XYZ file of C-alpha atoms in Angstrom:
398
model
C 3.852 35.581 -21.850
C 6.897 34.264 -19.904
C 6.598 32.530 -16.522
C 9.292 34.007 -14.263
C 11.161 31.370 -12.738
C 11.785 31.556 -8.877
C 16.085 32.125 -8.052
C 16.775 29.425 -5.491
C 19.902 28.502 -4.535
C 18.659 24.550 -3.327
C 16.662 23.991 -6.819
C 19.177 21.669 -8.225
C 20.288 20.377 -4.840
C 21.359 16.574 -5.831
C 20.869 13.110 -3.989
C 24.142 10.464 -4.211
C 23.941 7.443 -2.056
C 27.105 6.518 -0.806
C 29.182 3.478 -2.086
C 28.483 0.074 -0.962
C 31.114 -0.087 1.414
C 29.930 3.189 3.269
C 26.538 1.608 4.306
C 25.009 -0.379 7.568
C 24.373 -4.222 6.270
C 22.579 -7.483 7.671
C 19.746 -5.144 9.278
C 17.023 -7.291 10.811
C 14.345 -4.821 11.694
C 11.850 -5.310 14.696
C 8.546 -4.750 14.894
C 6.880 -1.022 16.265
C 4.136 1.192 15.902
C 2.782 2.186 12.439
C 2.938 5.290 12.928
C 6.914 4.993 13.905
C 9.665 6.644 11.862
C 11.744 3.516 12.424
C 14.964 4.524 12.362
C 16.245 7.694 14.380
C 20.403 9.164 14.808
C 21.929 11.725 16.598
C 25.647 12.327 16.410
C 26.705 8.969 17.435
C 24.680 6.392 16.930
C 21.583 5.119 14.704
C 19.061 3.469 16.663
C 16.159 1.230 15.496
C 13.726 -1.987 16.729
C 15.666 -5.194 16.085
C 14.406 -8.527 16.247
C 13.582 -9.954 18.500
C 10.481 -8.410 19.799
C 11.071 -5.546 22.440
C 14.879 -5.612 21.634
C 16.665 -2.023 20.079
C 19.832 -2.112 18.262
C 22.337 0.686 18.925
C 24.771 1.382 16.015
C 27.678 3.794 16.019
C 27.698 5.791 13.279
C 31.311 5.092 12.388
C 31.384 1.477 12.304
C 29.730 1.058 9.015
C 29.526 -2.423 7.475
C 27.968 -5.373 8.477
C 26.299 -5.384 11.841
C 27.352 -8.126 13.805
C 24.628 -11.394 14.640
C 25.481 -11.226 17.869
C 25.628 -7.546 18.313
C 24.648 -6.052 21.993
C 20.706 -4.826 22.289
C 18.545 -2.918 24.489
C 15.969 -5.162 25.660
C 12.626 -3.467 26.660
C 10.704 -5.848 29.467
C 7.436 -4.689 30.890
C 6.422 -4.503 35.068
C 6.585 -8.390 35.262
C 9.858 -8.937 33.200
C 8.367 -9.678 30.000
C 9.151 -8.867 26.591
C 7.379 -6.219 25.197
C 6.820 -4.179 21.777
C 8.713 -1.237 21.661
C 6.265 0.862 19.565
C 8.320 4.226 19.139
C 11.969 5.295 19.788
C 14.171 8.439 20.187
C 17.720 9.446 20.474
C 18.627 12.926 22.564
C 19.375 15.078 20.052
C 21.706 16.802 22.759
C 22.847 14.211 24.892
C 24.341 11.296 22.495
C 24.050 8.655 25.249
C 20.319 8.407 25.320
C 18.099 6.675 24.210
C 14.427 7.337 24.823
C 11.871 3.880 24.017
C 8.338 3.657 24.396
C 6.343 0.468 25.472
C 3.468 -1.312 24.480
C 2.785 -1.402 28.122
C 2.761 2.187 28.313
C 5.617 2.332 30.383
C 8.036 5.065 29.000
C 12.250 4.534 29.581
C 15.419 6.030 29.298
C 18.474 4.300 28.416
C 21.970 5.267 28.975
C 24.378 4.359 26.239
C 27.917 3.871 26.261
C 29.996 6.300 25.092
C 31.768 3.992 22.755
C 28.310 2.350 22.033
C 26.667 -1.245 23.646
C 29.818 -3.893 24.714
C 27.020 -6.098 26.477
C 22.908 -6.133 26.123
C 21.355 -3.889 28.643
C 18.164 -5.098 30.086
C 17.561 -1.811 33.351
C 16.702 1.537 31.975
C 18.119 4.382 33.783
C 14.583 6.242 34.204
C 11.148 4.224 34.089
C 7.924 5.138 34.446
C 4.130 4.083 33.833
C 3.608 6.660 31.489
C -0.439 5.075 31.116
C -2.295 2.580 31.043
C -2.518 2.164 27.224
C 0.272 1.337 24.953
C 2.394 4.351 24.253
C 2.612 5.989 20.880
C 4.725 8.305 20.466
C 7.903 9.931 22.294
C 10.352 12.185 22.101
C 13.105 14.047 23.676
C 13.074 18.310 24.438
C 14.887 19.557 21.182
C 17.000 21.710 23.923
C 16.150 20.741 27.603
C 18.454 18.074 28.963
C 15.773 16.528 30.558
C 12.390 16.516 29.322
C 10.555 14.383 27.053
C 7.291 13.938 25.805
C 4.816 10.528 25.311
C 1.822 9.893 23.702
C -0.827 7.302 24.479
C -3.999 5.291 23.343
C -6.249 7.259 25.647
C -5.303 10.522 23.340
C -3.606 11.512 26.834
C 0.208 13.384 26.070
C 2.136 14.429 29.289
C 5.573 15.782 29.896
C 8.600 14.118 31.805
C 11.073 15.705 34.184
C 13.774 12.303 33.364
C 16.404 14.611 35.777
C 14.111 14.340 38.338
C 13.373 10.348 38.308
C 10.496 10.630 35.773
C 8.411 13.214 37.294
C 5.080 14.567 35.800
C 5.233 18.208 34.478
C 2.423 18.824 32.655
C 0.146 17.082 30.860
C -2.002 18.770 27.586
C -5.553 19.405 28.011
C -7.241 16.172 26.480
C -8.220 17.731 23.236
C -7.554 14.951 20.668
C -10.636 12.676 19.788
C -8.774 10.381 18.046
C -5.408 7.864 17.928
C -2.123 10.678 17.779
C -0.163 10.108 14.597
C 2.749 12.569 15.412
C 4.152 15.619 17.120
C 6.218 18.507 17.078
C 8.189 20.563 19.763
C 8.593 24.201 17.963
C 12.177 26.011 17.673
C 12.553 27.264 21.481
C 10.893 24.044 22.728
C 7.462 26.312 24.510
C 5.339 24.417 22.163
C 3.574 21.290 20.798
C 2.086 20.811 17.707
C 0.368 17.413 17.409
C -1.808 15.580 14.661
C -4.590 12.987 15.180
C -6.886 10.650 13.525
C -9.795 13.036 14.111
C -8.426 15.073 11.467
C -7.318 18.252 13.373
C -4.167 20.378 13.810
C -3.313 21.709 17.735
C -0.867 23.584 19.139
C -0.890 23.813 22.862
C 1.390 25.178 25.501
C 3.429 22.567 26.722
C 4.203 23.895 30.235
C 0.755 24.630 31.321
C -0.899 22.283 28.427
C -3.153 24.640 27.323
C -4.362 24.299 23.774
C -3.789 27.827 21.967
C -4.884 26.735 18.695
C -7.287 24.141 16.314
C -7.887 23.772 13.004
C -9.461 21.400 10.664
C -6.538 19.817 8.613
C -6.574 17.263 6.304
C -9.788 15.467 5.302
C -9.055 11.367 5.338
C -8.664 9.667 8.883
C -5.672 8.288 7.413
C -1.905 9.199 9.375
C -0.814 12.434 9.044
C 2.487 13.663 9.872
C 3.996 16.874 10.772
C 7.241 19.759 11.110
C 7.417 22.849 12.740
C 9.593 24.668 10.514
C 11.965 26.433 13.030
C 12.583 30.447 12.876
C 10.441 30.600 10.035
C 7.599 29.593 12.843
C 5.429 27.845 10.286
C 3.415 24.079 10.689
C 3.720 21.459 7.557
C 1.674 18.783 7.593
C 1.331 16.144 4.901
C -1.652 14.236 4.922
C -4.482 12.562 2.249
C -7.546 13.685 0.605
C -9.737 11.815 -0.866
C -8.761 8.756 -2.249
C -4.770 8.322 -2.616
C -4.415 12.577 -2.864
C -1.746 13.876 -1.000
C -0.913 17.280 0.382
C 0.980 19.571 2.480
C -0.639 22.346 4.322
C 1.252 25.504 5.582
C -0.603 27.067 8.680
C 1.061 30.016 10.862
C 0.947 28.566 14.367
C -0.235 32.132 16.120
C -3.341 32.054 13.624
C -4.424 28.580 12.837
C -7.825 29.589 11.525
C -6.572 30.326 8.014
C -4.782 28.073 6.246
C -1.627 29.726 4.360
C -0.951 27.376 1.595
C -1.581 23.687 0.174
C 0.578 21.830 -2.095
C -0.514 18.638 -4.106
C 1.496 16.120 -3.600
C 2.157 12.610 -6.124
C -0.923 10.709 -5.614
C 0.201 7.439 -3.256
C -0.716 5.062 -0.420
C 2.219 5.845 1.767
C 2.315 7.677 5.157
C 4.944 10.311 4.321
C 7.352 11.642 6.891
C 8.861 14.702 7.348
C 12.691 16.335 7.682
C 12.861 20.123 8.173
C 16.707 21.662 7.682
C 16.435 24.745 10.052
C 19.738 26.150 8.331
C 18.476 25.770 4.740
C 14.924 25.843 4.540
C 14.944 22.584 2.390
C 11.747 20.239 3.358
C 12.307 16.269 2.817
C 9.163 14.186 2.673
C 9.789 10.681 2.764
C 6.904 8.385 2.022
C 6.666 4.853 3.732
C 7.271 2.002 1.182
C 8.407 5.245 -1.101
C 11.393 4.844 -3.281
C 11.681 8.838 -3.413
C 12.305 11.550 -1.673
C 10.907 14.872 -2.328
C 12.075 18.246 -1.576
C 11.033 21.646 -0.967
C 11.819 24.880 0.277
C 10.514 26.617 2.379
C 10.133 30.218 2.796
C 8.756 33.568 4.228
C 6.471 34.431 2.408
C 3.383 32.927 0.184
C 3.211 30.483 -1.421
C 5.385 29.663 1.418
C 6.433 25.961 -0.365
C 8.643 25.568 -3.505
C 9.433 22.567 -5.421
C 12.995 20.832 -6.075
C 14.225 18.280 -7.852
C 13.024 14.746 -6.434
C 15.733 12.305 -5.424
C 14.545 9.064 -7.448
C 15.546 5.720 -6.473
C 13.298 2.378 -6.816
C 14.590 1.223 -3.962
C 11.536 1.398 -1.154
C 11.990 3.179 2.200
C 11.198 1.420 5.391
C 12.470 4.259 7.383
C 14.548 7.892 7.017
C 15.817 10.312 9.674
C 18.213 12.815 8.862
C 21.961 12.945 10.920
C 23.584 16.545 12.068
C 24.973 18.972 10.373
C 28.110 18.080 11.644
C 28.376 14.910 9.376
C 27.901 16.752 6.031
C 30.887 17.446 4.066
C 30.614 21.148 3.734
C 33.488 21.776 1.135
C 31.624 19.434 -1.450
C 28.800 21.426 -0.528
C 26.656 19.146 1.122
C 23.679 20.415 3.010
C 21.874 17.381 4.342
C 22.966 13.715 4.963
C 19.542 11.381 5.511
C 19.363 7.945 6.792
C 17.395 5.380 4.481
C 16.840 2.005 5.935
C 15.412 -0.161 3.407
C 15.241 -3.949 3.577
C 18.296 -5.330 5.249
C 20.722 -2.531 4.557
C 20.802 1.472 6.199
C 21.822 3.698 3.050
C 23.286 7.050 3.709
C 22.579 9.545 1.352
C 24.326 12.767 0.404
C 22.310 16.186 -0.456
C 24.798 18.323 -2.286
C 24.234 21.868 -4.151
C 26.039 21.401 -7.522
C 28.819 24.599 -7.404
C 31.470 24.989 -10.330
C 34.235 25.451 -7.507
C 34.052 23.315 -4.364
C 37.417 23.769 -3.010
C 36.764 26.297 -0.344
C 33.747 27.371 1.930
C 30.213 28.659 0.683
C 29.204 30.633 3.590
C 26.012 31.202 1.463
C 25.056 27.441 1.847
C 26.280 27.169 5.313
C 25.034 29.564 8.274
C 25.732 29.355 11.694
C 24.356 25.784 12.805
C 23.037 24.771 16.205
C 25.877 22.891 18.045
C 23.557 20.186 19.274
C 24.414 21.055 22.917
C 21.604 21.510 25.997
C 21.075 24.827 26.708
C 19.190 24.667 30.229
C 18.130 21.975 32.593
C 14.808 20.688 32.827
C 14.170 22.119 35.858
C 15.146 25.533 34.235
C 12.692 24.706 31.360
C 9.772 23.652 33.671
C 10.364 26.887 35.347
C 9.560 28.927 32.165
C 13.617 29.348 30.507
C 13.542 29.320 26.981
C 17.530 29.784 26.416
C 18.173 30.308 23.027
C 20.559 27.493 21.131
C 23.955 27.846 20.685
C 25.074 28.591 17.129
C 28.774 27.475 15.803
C 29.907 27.792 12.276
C 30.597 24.941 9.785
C 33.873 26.000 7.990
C 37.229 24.198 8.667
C 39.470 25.535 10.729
């Protein structure tokens, strides 16, 4: 009996790094969180914790090479002007000037970047507040808001920021979590928060009026587990352990989190693996920590909901990954995805291409309308219950 083989586009989608000369060199990497992707980029920059402590580097994205000793830095001080331990980072993905840090002081601030990136260190945030008492652990910018961000803290307390308003409070979620939070995840529109937690559950709670909607029992070791929402397709992947080093992904539907839709094994490992969800493709990346490989997947409609694709093998280890805009793929060589590796000293871009016979023109099978990257309300608009849809633009050359 013959095993039919599933038709997929992305199944022989192909990893390159780029040439020597097209990478970020002499990277001295600063300490964070553990939990901390390391490494984040919008369409601008790449941003990241240099030494020394409590410092942030800045780099444009099109001034590859060596990055300078003396280069300009953020530097994070806390209430009395001390250095302090910026444990997580962000970049708007719809403003390219800002840059969101989070302190182990708990104090949460927004940075405004030069256009053509830092000319001199900056030591005043735009926006701070005392976000809480405990050290902060994770933060992140409104995927479409221009103004609101999220934090995290050691008292398992998350709240929302109005940063258009001076660093208002808008909500804060209903204290749920019984454990440290290891990650979370704003769905498509931005209404939502999914979050994961060292008591081993899955939530999803209303982010305006904090409410959590839904719980479920997720993966079974304490150990960090990190998550996606995977856009239109309104589905939650986590990646997590079992027992010993097993790894998995689990698929749950966000309206029904009481019955798990799918599990996929994963390589046995010690790594925390992150993950990268391409809303125009479908294509899952899941990076591990100290991994020299990525793996992908698709992801789709219906069960078993995850597919396998070829693994992008290197032996290189990854300190950190984040994946750029669409906008930076070359879309007449048919590239889908360009990630961000920062291993060691160096930051490695890598190219995700779908092998096709004929490249000279445009696959408008590989490349739907993409989000522009642009705000599409204000945060008071947001706060006030908008959910504007993004803006789509398409990807071929004009």
């Amino acid at each position: 009996m013959t095993t039919k083989v599933r038709s997929s586009k992305f199944r022989h989608v192909v990893g390159t790094p780029m040439q020597l000369r097209d990478t970020y060199g002499d990277i001295l990497t600063g300490s964070c969180h553990s939990e901390s992707t390391i490494i984040k980029a919008n369409s601008k920059f790449f941003a990241m914790p240099w030494a020394p402590t409590g410092s942030v580097c800045i780099v444009p994205l099109a001034r590859v090479g060596t990055v300078p000793e003396e280069t300009p830095l953020v530097h994070y001080r806390d209430a009395e002007g001390d250095k302090c331990q910026v444990n997580e980072l962000d970049l708007s993905p719809c403003a390219d000037n800002l840059l969101l840090t989070a302190g182990n002081d708990g104090g949460l601030a927004v940075w405004d970047i030069p256009a053509e990136g830092l000319t001199a260190n900056i030591t005043t945030p735009t926006v701070r507040v005392q976000a809480s008492e405990k050290r902060l652990l994770v933060a992140k910018f409104h995927p479409l808001a221009s103004g609101i961000a999220v934090s995290g803290a050691a008292d398992k307390v998350v709240k929302i920021w109005d940063i258009e308003a001076g660093g208002s409070e808008v909500s804060a979620l209903q204290q749920e979590h019984k454990g440290l939070l290891t990650d979370l995840a704003w769905n498509h529109e931005g209404s939502m928060l999914a979050t994961s937690c060292k008591d081993k559950k899955l939530r999803v709670f209303d982010a305006r009026s904090g409410e959590c909607v839904g719980e479920a029992a997720d993966h079974q070791s304490p150990k960090s587990t990190h998550l996606a929402w995977a856009g239109k397709l309104d589905k939650i992947i986590t990646a997590g352990f079992g027992r010993g080093s097993d790894r998995n992904l689990h698929v749950y539907d966000p309206r029904n989190l009481s019955a798990r839709l799918s599990e996929h094994k994963l390589p046995a490992g010690s790594s925390v693996m992150h993950l990268m969800f391409d809303e125009d493709t479908g294509v899952l990346f899941v990076a591990g920590k100290g991994d020299g490989n990525i793996l992908m997947f698709e992801v789709a409609e219906d069960a078993p909901f995850v597919h396998s694709l070829i693994d992008y093998k290197s032996t290189t280890p990854a300190n950190g990954v984040c994946m750029l805009p669409k906008s930076h793929c070359d879309v007449m060589k048919c590239e889908i995805r360009r990630i961000l590796k920062l291993s060691g000293k160096r930051v490695e871009p890598i190219r995700f291409e779908v092998p096709r016979s004929q490249t000279g023109f445009f696959h408008d099978d590989l490349f739907p309308p993409t989000w522009d990257h642009q705000p599409t309300m204000s945060s008071g608009e947001w706060a006030a219950g908008a959910n504007n849809a993004r803006n789509m633009v398409s990807l071929e050359p004009q």
